[in-house]
Coordinates of C-alpha atoms and ligand atoms in Angstrom, one line a residue:
X20 CA 19.2 -0.8 -9.5
X21 CA 16.9 -1.9 -12.2
X22 CA 19.6 -4.0 -13.8
X23 CA 20.1 -5.9 -10.6
X24 CA 16.4 -6.4 -10.1
X25 CA 16.1 -7.8 -13.5
X26 CA 19.1 -10.0 -12.9
X27 CA 17.5 -11.4 -9.9
X28 CA 14.3 -12.0 -11.9
X29 CA 16.3 -13.5 -14.8
X30 CA 18.2 -15.9 -12.5
X31 CA 14.9 -17.0 -11.0
X32 CA 13.4 -17.6 -14.4
X33 CA 16.5 -19.5 -15.5
X34 CA 16.4 -21.9 -12.6
X35 CA 12.6 -22.3 -12.9
X36 CA 12.8 -23.1 -16.5
X37 CA 15.5 -25.6 -15.8
X38 CA 13.0 -27.5 -13.6
X39 CA 10.3 -27.0 -16.1
X40 CA 12.5 -28.3 -18.9
X41 CA 12.8 -31.6 -17.1
X42 CA 9.1 -31.9 -16.7
X43 CA 8.5 -30.9 -20.3
X44 CA 11.0 -33.5 -21.6
X45 CA 9.0 -36.4 -20.4
X46 CA 5.9 -35.3 -22.3
X47 CA 5.1 -34.6 -25.9
X48 CA 4.9 -30.9 -26.2
X49 CA 4.1 -29.2 -29.4
X50 CA 2.5 -31.7 -31.7
X51 CA 1.8 -31.0 -35.3
X52 CA -1.2 -28.9 -35.4
X53 CA -3.9 -31.4 -35.2
X54 CA -7.0 -29.3 -35.9
X55 CA -9.6 -30.9 -33.8
X56 CA -12.4 -28.4 -33.4
X57 CA -13.1 -28.1 -29.8
X58 CA -15.5 -30.6 -28.4
X59 CA -18.6 -29.0 -26.8
X60 CA -17.0 -28.1 -23.5
X61 CA -19.5 -26.6 -21.1
X62 CA -19.0 -22.9 -21.2
X63 CA -18.2 -21.4 -17.9
X64 CA -19.8 -18.1 -18.7
X65 CA -23.2 -19.6 -18.9
X66 CA -23.5 -19.5 -15.2
X67 CA -23.5 -15.8 -14.4
X68 CA -22.7 -15.2 -10.8
X69 CA -24.5 -12.5 -8.8
X70 CA -22.5 -9.9 -7.0
X71 CA -21.5 -10.6 -3.5
X72 CA -21.7 -14.4 -3.9
X73 CA -18.6 -16.4 -4.5
X74 CA -18.9 -17.3 -8.1
X75 CA -19.4 -20.9 -9.1
X76 CA -16.2 -22.5 -10.2
X77 CA -16.3 -23.3 -13.9
X78 CA -17.0 -26.9 -14.8
X79 CA -13.9 -28.8 -15.8
X80 CA -14.1 -30.1 -19.4
X81 CA -12.1 -33.0 -20.7
X82 CA -8.3 -32.5 -20.5
X83 CA -6.9 -30.9 -23.6
X84 CA -4.5 -33.3 -25.4
X85 CA -3.1 -30.8 -28.0
X86 CA -1.7 -27.3 -27.7
X87 CA -4.5 -26.1 -30.0
X88 CA -7.0 -27.4 -27.5
X89 CA -5.1 -25.7 -24.7
X90 CA -5.4 -22.4 -26.6
X91 CA -9.1 -23.0 -27.1
X92 CA -9.4 -23.7 -23.4
X93 CA -7.6 -20.6 -22.1
X94 CA -9.4 -18.4 -24.6
X95 CA -12.6 -19.8 -23.2
X96 CA -11.5 -19.3 -19.6
X97 CA -10.5 -15.7 -20.3
X98 CA -14.1 -15.1 -21.5
X99 CA -15.3 -16.7 -18.4
X100 CA -13.2 -14.4 -16.2
X101 CA -14.5 -11.3 -18.1
X102 CA -18.0 -12.5 -17.5
X103 CA -17.4 -13.3 -13.8
X104 CA -15.9 -9.8 -13.2
X105 CA -18.8 -8.1 -14.8
X106 CA -20.5 -8.3 -11.4
X107 CA -17.6 -6.8 -9.5
X108 CA -16.4 -3.3 -8.7
X109 CA -12.9 -3.6 -7.3
X110 CA -10.8 -0.8 -6.0
X111 CA -7.8 0.1 -8.2
X112 CA -4.8 2.0 -7.1
X113 CA -1.9 3.2 -9.2
X114 CA 1.2 4.7 -7.7
X115 CA 3.7 6.1 -10.2
X116 CA 7.3 7.4 -9.7
X117 CA 8.8 9.5 -12.4
X118 CA 12.6 8.9 -12.4
X119 CA 15.7 10.9 -12.6
X120 CA 19.3 9.6 -12.6
X121 CA 21.4 9.9 -9.5
X122 CA 25.0 9.1 -10.2
X123 CA 25.4 7.1 -7.0
X124 CA 22.0 5.6 -6.4
X125 CA 20.9 5.1 -10.0
X126 CA 17.4 6.0 -11.1
X127 CA 15.6 7.6 -8.2
X128 CA 12.1 9.2 -7.9
X129 CA 11.9 12.7 -9.2
X130 CA 8.2 13.2 -8.5
X131 CA 5.2 10.9 -8.1
X132 CA 1.5 10.5 -8.9
X133 CA -1.3 8.7 -7.2
X134 CA -4.6 7.4 -8.5
X135 CA -7.3 5.7 -6.6
X136 CA -10.6 4.6 -8.0
X137 CA -13.3 2.0 -8.3
X138 CA -13.6 -0.1 -11.5
X139 CA -17.0 -1.0 -12.9
X140 CA -16.5 -4.1 -15.1
X141 CA -20.2 -4.6 -15.9
X142 CA -20.7 -3.9 -19.6
X143 CA -17.8 -1.6 -20.4
X144 CA -14.9 -0.8 -18.3
X145 CA -15.5 2.2 -16.2
X146 CA -13.8 3.9 -13.3
X147 CA -14.8 6.4 -10.6
X148 CA -12.2 8.3 -8.8
X149 CA -11.8 8.6 -5.0
X150 CA -9.5 11.5 -5.5
X151 CA -10.2 14.5 -7.7
X152 CA -7.6 14.9 -10.4
X153 CA -5.9 18.2 -10.3
X154 CA -5.0 18.9 -13.9
X155 CA -3.0 22.0 -13.3
X156 CA -0.8 20.2 -10.8
X157 CA -0.4 17.3 -13.1
X158 CA 0.9 19.6 -15.8
X159 CA 3.2 21.3 -13.4
X160 CA 4.6 18.0 -12.1
X161 CA 5.0 16.0 -15.2
X162 CA 4.9 18.3 -18.2
X163 CA 4.1 16.5 -21.5
X164 CA 4.5 13.2 -19.9
X165 CA 1.2 13.3 -18.1
X166 CA -0.6 13.4 -21.4
X167 CA 0.9 10.0 -22.1
X168 CA -0.1 8.6 -18.8
X169 CA -3.6 9.9 -19.4
X170 CA -3.8 7.6 -22.4
X171 CA -3.3 4.7 -20.1
X172 CA -6.1 6.0 -17.9
X173 CA -8.7 5.9 -20.6
X174 CA -11.3 3.4 -19.4
X175 CA -10.3 1.1 -22.2
X176 CA -6.7 1.4 -21.0
X177 CA -7.8 -0.3 -17.8
X178 CA -9.3 -3.3 -19.6
X179 CA -6.0 -3.6 -21.4
X180 CA -4.1 -3.7 -18.1
X181 CA -6.1 -6.5 -16.5
X182 CA -7.1 -8.5 -19.6
X183 CA -5.0 -9.3 -22.7
X184 CA -8.0 -8.2 -24.8
X185 CA -11.4 -7.8 -23.3
X186 CA -13.4 -8.4 -26.4
X187 CA -11.3 -10.1 -29.1
X188 CA -9.0 -12.5 -27.4
X189 CA -9.3 -15.4 -29.8
X190 CA -7.9 -17.1 -32.8
X191 CA -9.5 -14.7 -35.3
X192 CA -7.4 -11.9 -33.9
X193 CA -4.3 -13.5 -32.5
X194 CA -1.6 -16.1 -33.2
X195 CA -0.6 -18.2 -30.3
X196 CA 2.8 -20.0 -30.2
X197 CA 3.6 -22.5 -27.4
X198 CA 7.0 -21.8 -25.9
X199 CA 7.7 -24.1 -23.0
X200 CA 6.6 -25.2 -19.6
X201 CA 7.7 -23.2 -16.6
X202 CA 6.9 -22.9 -12.9
X203 CA 5.6 -19.7 -11.4
X204 CA 5.9 -20.3 -7.7
X205 CA 4.1 -23.5 -6.9
X206 CA 2.1 -23.5 -10.2
X207 CA 3.2 -25.2 -13.3
X208 CA 2.4 -23.1 -16.4
X209 CA 2.3 -23.4 -20.1
X210 CA 3.9 -20.4 -21.7
X211 CA 2.6 -18.9 -25.0
X212 CA 3.7 -16.0 -27.1
X213 CA 0.8 -14.0 -28.4
X214 CA 0.9 -11.8 -31.5
X215 CA -1.9 -9.9 -33.1
X216 CA -2.8 -11.0 -36.7
X217 CA -2.2 -8.4 -39.3
X218 CA -5.0 -6.0 -40.1
X219 CA -6.9 -6.6 -36.8
X220 CA -6.5 -3.0 -35.7
X221 CA -4.6 -1.0 -33.2
X222 CA -3.9 -1.7 -29.6
X223 CA -3.8 -5.5 -29.7
X224 CA -2.0 -7.4 -27.0
X225 CA 1.6 -8.3 -27.9
X226 CA 3.6 -10.4 -25.5
X227 CA 3.5 -13.6 -23.5
X228 CA 1.0 -15.3 -21.3
X229 CA 1.4 -18.0 -18.7
X230 CA -1.4 -20.5 -18.4
X231 CA -1.7 -22.8 -15.4
X232 CA -2.0 -26.4 -16.4
X233 CA -5.0 -27.5 -14.3
X234 CA -7.9 -25.4 -15.4
X235 CA -6.0 -23.4 -18.0
X236 CA -6.5 -19.9 -16.7
X237 CA -4.1 -17.2 -17.6
X238 CA -2.1 -16.3 -14.5
X239 CA 0.4 -13.8 -15.9
X240 CA 0.6 -11.4 -18.9
X241 CA 3.7 -9.6 -19.9
X242 CA 4.0 -7.3 -22.9
X243 CA 2.5 -4.3 -24.5
X244 CA -0.1 -3.3 -27.1
X245 CA 0.5 -2.8 -30.8
X246 CA 0.3 -1.3 -33.2
X247 CA 0.0 2.1 -31.6
X248 CA -2.2 4.7 -33.2
X249 CA -0.7 8.1 -34.0
X250 CA -0.3 10.4 -30.9
X251 CA -0.8 7.7 -28.4
X252 CA 1.4 5.4 -26.5
X253 CA 1.1 2.1 -24.8
X254 CA 3.1 1.2 -21.8
X255 CA 4.8 -2.1 -21.1
X256 CA 3.3 -4.1 -18.3
X257 CA 3.6 -7.2 -16.3
X258 CA 0.2 -8.3 -15.0
X259 CA -0.3 -11.0 -12.3
X260 CA -3.3 -12.8 -11.2
X261 CA -4.0 -14.8 -8.0
X262 CA -6.1 -17.9 -7.4
X263 CA -8.2 -16.6 -4.5
X264 CA -11.5 -18.5 -5.2
X265 CA -11.9 -21.9 -6.8
X266 CA -11.6 -21.9 -10.6
X267 CA -10.6 -18.3 -11.1
X268 CA -7.4 -16.3 -11.2
X269 CA -8.2 -12.6 -10.6
X270 CA -6.1 -9.7 -11.6
X271 CA -4.1 -8.4 -8.6
X272 CA -0.9 -6.6 -9.6
X273 CA 0.3 -4.7 -12.6
X274 CA 3.8 -3.4 -12.9
X275 CA 4.7 -0.9 -15.6
X276 CA 8.0 0.6 -16.4
X277 CA 9.3 2.8 -19.2
X278 CA 12.6 4.4 -20.1
X279 CA 16.1 3.7 -19.0
X280 CA 19.3 5.7 -18.5
X281 CA 21.7 3.9 -20.7
X282 CA 24.2 6.1 -22.6
X283 CA 22.6 7.7 -25.6
X284 CA 19.1 6.8 -24.6
X285 CA 16.7 9.6 -25.5
X286 CA 14.2 9.1 -22.9
X287 CA 11.2 11.4 -23.1
X288 CA 10.1 9.8 -19.9
X289 CA 11.2 7.3 -17.4
X290 CA 8.9 5.9 -14.8
X291 CA 7.8 2.9 -12.9
X292 CA 4.4 2.3 -11.5
X293 CA 2.6 -0.3 -9.4
X294 CA -1.1 -0.9 -9.9
X295 CA -2.9 -2.9 -7.2
X296 CA -6.5 -4.2 -7.4
X297 CA -8.5 -5.3 -4.5
X298 CA -12.0 -5.3 -3.0
X299 CA -13.5 -7.8 -5.4
X300 CA -15.9 -9.0 -2.8
X301 CA -17.1 -5.6 -1.8
X302 CA -20.8 -5.0 -1.9
X303 CA -21.7 -3.5 -5.3
X304 CA -22.3 0.2 -4.8
X305 CA -22.9 -0.4 -1.1
X306 CA -26.4 0.9 -1.3
X307 CA -28.7 -2.0 -0.8
X308 CA -28.2 -2.4 2.9
X309 CA -27.2 1.2 3.6
X310 CA -29.9 1.8 6.2
X311 CA -29.8 -1.4 8.0
X312 CA -26.0 -2.0 8.1
X313 CA -24.9 1.0 10.2
X314 CA -24.1 -0.4 13.5
X315 CA -24.9 1.6 16.6
X316 CA -24.0 -0.7 19.4
X317 CA -23.7 -4.3 20.1
X318 CA -22.7 -4.8 23.7
X319 CA -25.4 -5.1 26.3
X320 CA -24.6 -3.2 29.5
X321 CA -24.9 -5.8 32.3
X322 CA -23.4 -3.8 35.1
X323 CA -25.5 -4.0 38.3
X324 CA -25.9 -0.3 38.6
X325 CA -27.0 0.1 35.0
X326 CA -28.7 3.4 34.8
X327 CA -28.9 6.2 32.3
X328 CA -25.4 7.1 31.3
X329 CA -23.6 9.8 33.3
X330 CA -22.6 12.8 31.2
X331 CA -19.0 11.5 30.9
X332 CA -20.2 7.9 30.1
X333 CA -22.6 9.3 27.5
X334 CA -19.7 11.2 26.0
X335 CA -17.6 8.1 25.7
X336 CA -20.6 6.1 24.4
X337 CA -21.0 8.7 21.7
X338 CA -17.4 8.6 20.7
X339 CA -17.5 4.8 20.4
X340 CA -20.6 5.1 18.2
X341 CA -18.7 7.5 15.9
X342 CA -15.7 5.3 15.9
X343 CA -17.7 2.2 15.0
X344 CA -19.5 4.1 12.2
X345 CA -16.3 5.3 10.6
X346 CA -14.5 1.9 10.8
X347 CA -17.5 0.1 9.4
X348 CA -17.9 2.7 6.6
X349 CA -14.3 2.7 5.6
X350 CA -14.3 -1.1 5.4
X351 CA -17.4 -1.0 3.2
X352 CA -15.7 1.5 0.9
X353 CA -12.8 -1.0 0.4
X354 CA -10.4 1.3 2.2
X355 CA -9.9 -0.6 5.4
X356 CA -8.8 -4.2 5.9
X357 CA -11.1 -6.3 8.1
X358 CA -9.7 -7.0 11.5
X359 CA -7.0 -9.6 11.3
X360 CA -3.6 -11.0 12.2
X361 CA -1.7 -7.8 11.4
X362 CA -3.8 -5.8 13.8
X363 CA -2.7 -8.2 16.6
X364 CA 0.9 -7.2 15.9
X365 CA 0.1 -3.5 15.8
X366 CA -1.9 -3.8 19.0
X367 CA 1.0 -5.5 20.7
X368 CA 3.3 -2.6 19.9
X369 CA 0.7 -0.2 21.2
X370 CA 0.2 -2.3 24.3
X371 CA 4.0 -2.3 24.9
X372 CA 3.9 1.5 25.0
X373 CA 0.8 1.7 27.1
X374 CA 1.9 -0.8 29.8
X375 CA 5.3 0.8 30.3
X376 CA 3.7 4.2 30.6
X377 CA 0.9 3.1 32.9
X378 CA -1.7 4.2 30.5
X379 CA -5.1 3.0 31.5
X380 CA -7.8 4.0 29.1
X381 CA -11.5 3.2 29.7
X382 CA -11.7 1.3 26.4
X383 CA -8.9 -0.7 24.8
X384 CA -7.0 0.9 21.9
X385 CA -7.7 -0.9 18.6
X386 CA -5.7 -0.7 15.4
X387 CA -6.7 -1.2 11.8
X388 CA -4.9 -1.1 8.4
X389 CA -5.9 1.4 5.7
X390 CA -5.4 -0.4 2.4
X391 CA -3.8 2.4 0.4
X392 CA -0.2 3.3 -0.3
X393 CA 0.2 7.0 0.8
X394 CA 2.0 7.2 4.1
X395 CA -0.5 8.2 6.8
X396 CA -1.9 7.5 10.2
X397 CA -5.0 8.8 11.9
X398 CA -7.2 7.9 14.9
X399 CA -10.9 8.0 15.5
X400 CA -12.1 7.4 19.0
X401 CA -9.8 4.6 20.3
X402 CA -9.0 3.2 16.9
X403 CA -5.6 3.9 15.4
X404 CA -5.4 3.5 11.6
X405 CA -2.1 3.1 9.8
X406 CA -1.8 2.8 6.0
X407 CA -0.5 -0.3 4.3
X408 CA 2.1 1.8 2.5
X409 CA 3.5 3.1 5.8
X410 CA 3.7 -0.3 7.4
X411 CA 5.5 -1.4 4.2
X412 CA 8.3 1.1 4.3
X413 CA 9.0 1.1 8.1
X414 CA 12.4 -0.6 8.6
X415 CA 11.9 -2.0 12.1
X416 CA 9.6 -2.3 15.1
X417 CA 10.9 0.9 16.8
X418 CA 9.8 3.0 13.7
X419 CA 6.4 1.2 13.8
X420 CA 6.2 2.2 17.5
X421 CA 7.1 5.8 16.4
X422 CA 4.2 5.9 13.9
X423 CA 1.7 4.4 16.3
X424 CA 2.8 6.4 19.3
X425 CA 1.8 9.7 17.6
X426 CA -1.8 8.5 17.4
X427 CA -1.7 7.0 20.8
X428 CA -0.6 10.4 22.1
X429 CA -3.7 12.0 20.5
X430 CA -5.9 9.5 22.2
X431 CA -4.1 9.9 25.6
X432 CA -4.4 13.7 25.3
X433 CA -8.1 13.5 24.4
X434 CA -7.7 15.0 21.0
X435 CA -10.8 13.3 19.8
X436 CA -11.9 14.1 16.3
X437 CA -14.8 12.7 14.5
X438 CA -17.6 12.6 17.1
X439 CA -19.8 14.1 14.5
X440 CA -19.8 10.8 12.7
X441 CA -22.0 9.4 15.5
X442 CA -24.8 11.0 13.4
X443 CA -25.7 8.3 11.0
X444 CA -26.7 10.6 8.2
X445 CA -23.1 11.5 7.9
X446 CA -22.3 7.9 6.8
X447 CA -24.7 8.1 3.9
X448 CA -22.5 8.8 0.9
X449 CA -21.2 6.9 -2.1
X450 CA -17.9 5.1 -1.7
X451 CA -16.2 7.3 -4.2
X452 CA -17.1 10.3 -2.0
X453 CA -15.3 8.9 1.1
X454 CA -12.5 11.4 1.1
X455 CA -14.9 14.3 0.7
X456 CA -17.0 13.1 3.6
X457 CA -14.5 11.8 6.2
X458 CA -11.5 13.6 7.6
X459 CA -9.4 13.4 10.7
X460 CA -6.9 16.2 10.4
X461 CA -5.8 17.9 13.7
X462 CA -4.9 21.5 14.1
X463 CA -1.2 22.3 14.2
X464 CA -1.2 22.9 18.0
X465 CA -2.6 19.4 18.6
X466 CA 0.0 17.9 16.2
X467 CA 2.8 19.6 18.1
X468 CA 1.4 18.4 21.4
X469 CA 1.0 14.8 20.1
X470 CA 4.6 14.7 18.8
X471 CA 5.9 15.9 22.2
X472 CA 3.8 13.4 24.1
X473 CA 4.7 10.6 21.7
X474 CA 8.4 11.1 22.2
X475 CA 7.8 11.0 26.0
X476 CA 5.9 7.8 25.7
X477 CA 8.6 6.2 23.5
X478 CA 11.3 7.1 25.9
X479 CA 9.5 5.2 28.6
X480 CA 8.8 2.2 26.4
X481 CA 10.7 -0.9 25.4
X482 CA 11.7 1.0 22.3
X483 CA 13.6 3.7 24.2
X484 CA 17.0 2.2 23.3
X485 CA 16.1 1.7 19.6
X486 CA 14.9 5.1 18.6
X487 CA 17.8 5.6 16.3
X488 CA 16.0 3.4 13.8
X489 CA 12.9 5.6 13.9
X490 CA 15.0 8.8 13.6
X491 CA 16.9 7.3 10.7
X492 CA 13.6 6.5 9.0
X493 CA 12.4 10.1 9.4
X494 CA 15.7 11.3 8.0
X495 CA 15.4 9.1 5.0
X496 CA 11.9 10.3 4.5
X497 CA 13.1 13.8 4.7
X498 CA 15.6 13.2 1.9
X499 CA 12.8 12.0 -0.4
X500 CA 10.0 14.2 0.8
X501 CA 10.4 16.8 -2.0
X502 CA 10.2 14.1 -4.7
X503 CA 7.4 12.0 -3.1
X504 CA 4.7 14.6 -2.7
X505 CA 1.9 12.1 -3.6
X506 CA 3.2 9.4 -1.3
X507 CA 3.3 12.0 1.5
X508 CA -0.2 13.4 0.9
X509 CA -2.5 12.0 3.5
X510 CA -6.1 11.6 2.5
X511 CA -7.7 11.2 5.9
X512 CA -5.1 12.2 8.5
X513 CA -2.4 14.7 8.8
X514 CA 0.6 14.7 6.5
X515 CA 3.9 13.5 7.9
X516 CA 5.6 16.3 6.0
X517 CA 4.7 19.7 4.5
X518 CA 6.4 21.4 1.5
X519 CA 9.0 18.8 1.0
X520 CA 10.1 18.6 4.7
X521 CA 9.2 16.0 7.3
X522 CA 7.3 17.5 10.2
X523 CA 6.3 14.4 12.1
X524 CA 8.2 13.8 15.4
X525 CA 11.3 15.7 14.1
X526 CA 12.8 15.5 17.6
X527 CA 13.8 11.9 16.9
X528 CA 15.9 13.0 13.9
X529 CA 18.4 15.1 15.9
X530 CA 19.7 12.2 17.9
X531 CA 19.8 9.7 15.0
X532 CA 22.9 8.9 13.0
X533 CA 23.6 10.4 9.6
X534 CA 22.1 8.7 6.5
X535 CA 24.9 6.9 4.7
X536 CA 23.5 5.2 1.5
X537 CA 26.9 3.4 1.0
X538 CA 26.7 1.8 4.4
X539 CA 25.0 -1.4 3.4
X540 CA 23.8 -2.5 6.8
X541 CA 22.1 0.8 7.4
X542 CA 18.5 0.2 6.3
X543 CA 16.6 3.4 6.9
X544 CA 13.5 2.7 4.9
X545 CA 12.2 -0.2 2.7
X546 CA 10.7 -0.2 -0.8
X547 CA 6.9 -0.2 -1.1
X548 CA 5.2 -3.6 -1.0
X549 CA 7.8 -5.4 1.0
X550 CA 5.9 -6.1 4.2
X551 CA 2.2 -6.3 3.9
X552 CA 0.4 -8.9 1.8
X553 CA -3.1 -8.0 0.7
X554 CA -5.7 -10.5 -0.4
X555 CA -7.5 -8.8 -3.3
X556 CA -10.6 -10.9 -2.8
X557 CA -11.5 -10.4 0.8
X558 CA -9.2 -7.4 1.6
X559 CA -7.5 -9.3 4.5
X560 CA -3.9 -8.3 5.2
X561 CA -1.0 -10.2 6.7
X562 CA 2.8 -9.8 7.0
X563 CA 4.9 -11.2 4.2
X564 CA 7.2 -13.9 5.3
X565 CA 9.9 -13.3 2.7
X566 CA 13.4 -14.5 2.8
X567 CA 15.8 -11.5 3.2
X568 CA 17.8 -10.9 0.1
X569 CA 21.4 -9.6 0.6
X570 CA 21.9 -6.0 -0.2
X571 CA 25.1 -5.7 -2.3
X572 CA 25.1 -2.1 -3.3
X573 CA 23.6 1.3 -2.3
X574 CA 21.2 0.9 -5.3
X575 CA 19.6 -2.2 -3.7
X576 CA 18.1 -0.2 -0.9
X577 CA 15.4 1.6 -2.9
X578 CA 13.8 3.4 0.0
X579 CA 10.1 4.3 -0.6
X580 CA 10.5 3.0 -4.2
X581 CA 8.3 1.1 -6.6
X582 CA 9.6 -2.2 -7.7
X583 CA 8.3 -5.0 -9.9
X584 CA 6.0 -7.6 -8.5
X585 CA 6.9 -11.2 -8.2
X586 CA 4.2 -12.9 -6.2
X587 CA 4.7 -16.6 -5.3
X588 CA 1.7 -18.1 -7.1
X589 CA -0.1 -21.0 -5.5
X590 CA -3.5 -22.6 -5.9
X591 CA -6.3 -21.7 -3.6
X592 CA -6.5 -24.1 -0.7
X593 CA -2.9 -25.1 -0.9
X594 CA -1.0 -24.3 2.3
X595 CA 0.7 -20.9 2.4
X596 CA 4.2 -21.8 3.4
X597 CA 6.0 -18.7 2.2
X598 CA 4.9 -15.7 0.3
X599 CA 7.2 -13.2 -1.3
X600 CA 6.8 -10.1 -3.2
X601 CA 9.2 -9.2 -5.9
X602 CA 11.2 -6.8 -3.8
X603 CA 14.8 -7.2 -3.4
X604 CA 16.1 -6.4 0.0
X605 CA 15.5 -6.1 3.4
X606 CA 16.7 -8.0 6.4
X607 CA 14.5 -5.9 8.7
X608 CA 13.8 -7.7 11.9
X609 CA 10.3 -9.1 12.1
X610 CA 8.0 -7.0 14.2
X611 CA 5.9 -10.0 14.9
X612 CA 8.5 -11.9 16.7
X613 CA 9.9 -9.1 18.6
X614 CA 6.5 -7.7 19.6
X615 CA 5.4 -11.1 20.8
X616 CA 8.5 -11.5 22.9
X617 CA 8.1 -8.1 24.4
X618 CA 4.5 -8.9 25.2
X619 CA 5.2 -12.1 27.1
X620 CA 7.6 -10.1 29.2
X621 CA 4.8 -7.9 30.5
Ligands
ZN11 ZN1 -1.5 13.8 14.4

């Protein structure tokens, strides 16, 4: 599995560097080190941006003419990025899968861990957790390995993951060697190998950086840290940045992987992990406008018979108030995407189920995307929330309909939770305390009733003939449920499984075909990250339009698995023709097209 992935990557790099080679041939590349001490280029860090404003793009200096000048420039730009990010507190999520070897499928998840927090990049690097870390569970799950992972989660470890070296990335501490030119996506880059100078201390960056050739920002870092102090360990990482605002490339994805299963390898650990960073444009600490920003209502009632609300109308008004409060609060905490294109697709699927079941609700059902990876759905008032991770792994539109129908059933059955959130005092908590202050878990009786109702709704819907896909997805989830406890732990809604067994809509599993990993056209579930593209600056989400990659072995399927990132880099403002993640696989039908088709038939 991993081998193949790396082969794909390697092929891509080979073809890219072939292109880059041509470009490089026409220009002088590494010149004899002409030491021309850098001209007084205006330093970008002099303009310190305030939080919540788009930072000023750095002023462009004269174009470097030697590689030494290029190094000076990207060292300067890196300092500018550190400075710009001081005013930001992005959300950071790490999802890790510890691996074991399956003879047929290759390395598969054995157990998993999940971390979610907020980074404070002001003076030092700091982090506040959304989820309390249960040390006893950690030991139980990971043994001695967790200790090593802990090292990575030292605050300084984070700075290492997003910057090469937060404080000392310069010529005094590093040697920089130009390698070649190379395209990453649409962006032509200069590639440099970076090695720490002797005697500069432990934990220095060792690896390679890619620098875009317009403003000379680092766009990708790949390597590790060295030398390592006794009793600690540095992971290898591949860190990607995106150009989301003019002049800056902000850290967005970090992939880490250790260990392999080659014969004779003495792995003390083997894991892969994805770190995602988003919410750069969130209001810092969310406190300044706390009391004015809670929305109560916005629609003026113009009906001719406008009176005091009847008891039922008042009840509905109250629920809407709670719903609006929760949606607004989750978005402000960096956990919910703003309303966008993906919601239209989700709403179309919900609408398909509603129309064919003659469901007529007093208020329309809305959908929103939770930005986190754990697989979960919940509803508050008439808003259905589905996690990014769940949308990612669903193989087709019928399984998306399955996930949404459960929440629609709660709404239809009047299982309304969360009306207490209409009291505004309940919205006054720090972002990090979101999971302690909000929750939408139903009692088991309501879960059972919702499952039953949902299957009824699906059987009356345009998805009635395609429910095998949904059942197959649940079966695939069931095979991995024991290993993926963290992925299956819902933080706001109900779990889709308990104690290693899927409990959600199990009725669909009985009629579905058997899981056959060797059947290459049977795609029961996708890897993580294959479907939803998240903009780390403004938190908007959209569906990825990636080209399907042919699956050639059972090891290519990687259901629910973590894979490397390979975002298609482009400059901000350039047109987004295609965008791909690094995932191999997946010729799943596009929910967008099918949903739109179905809608026009209504
Ligand atoms: Zn439920």
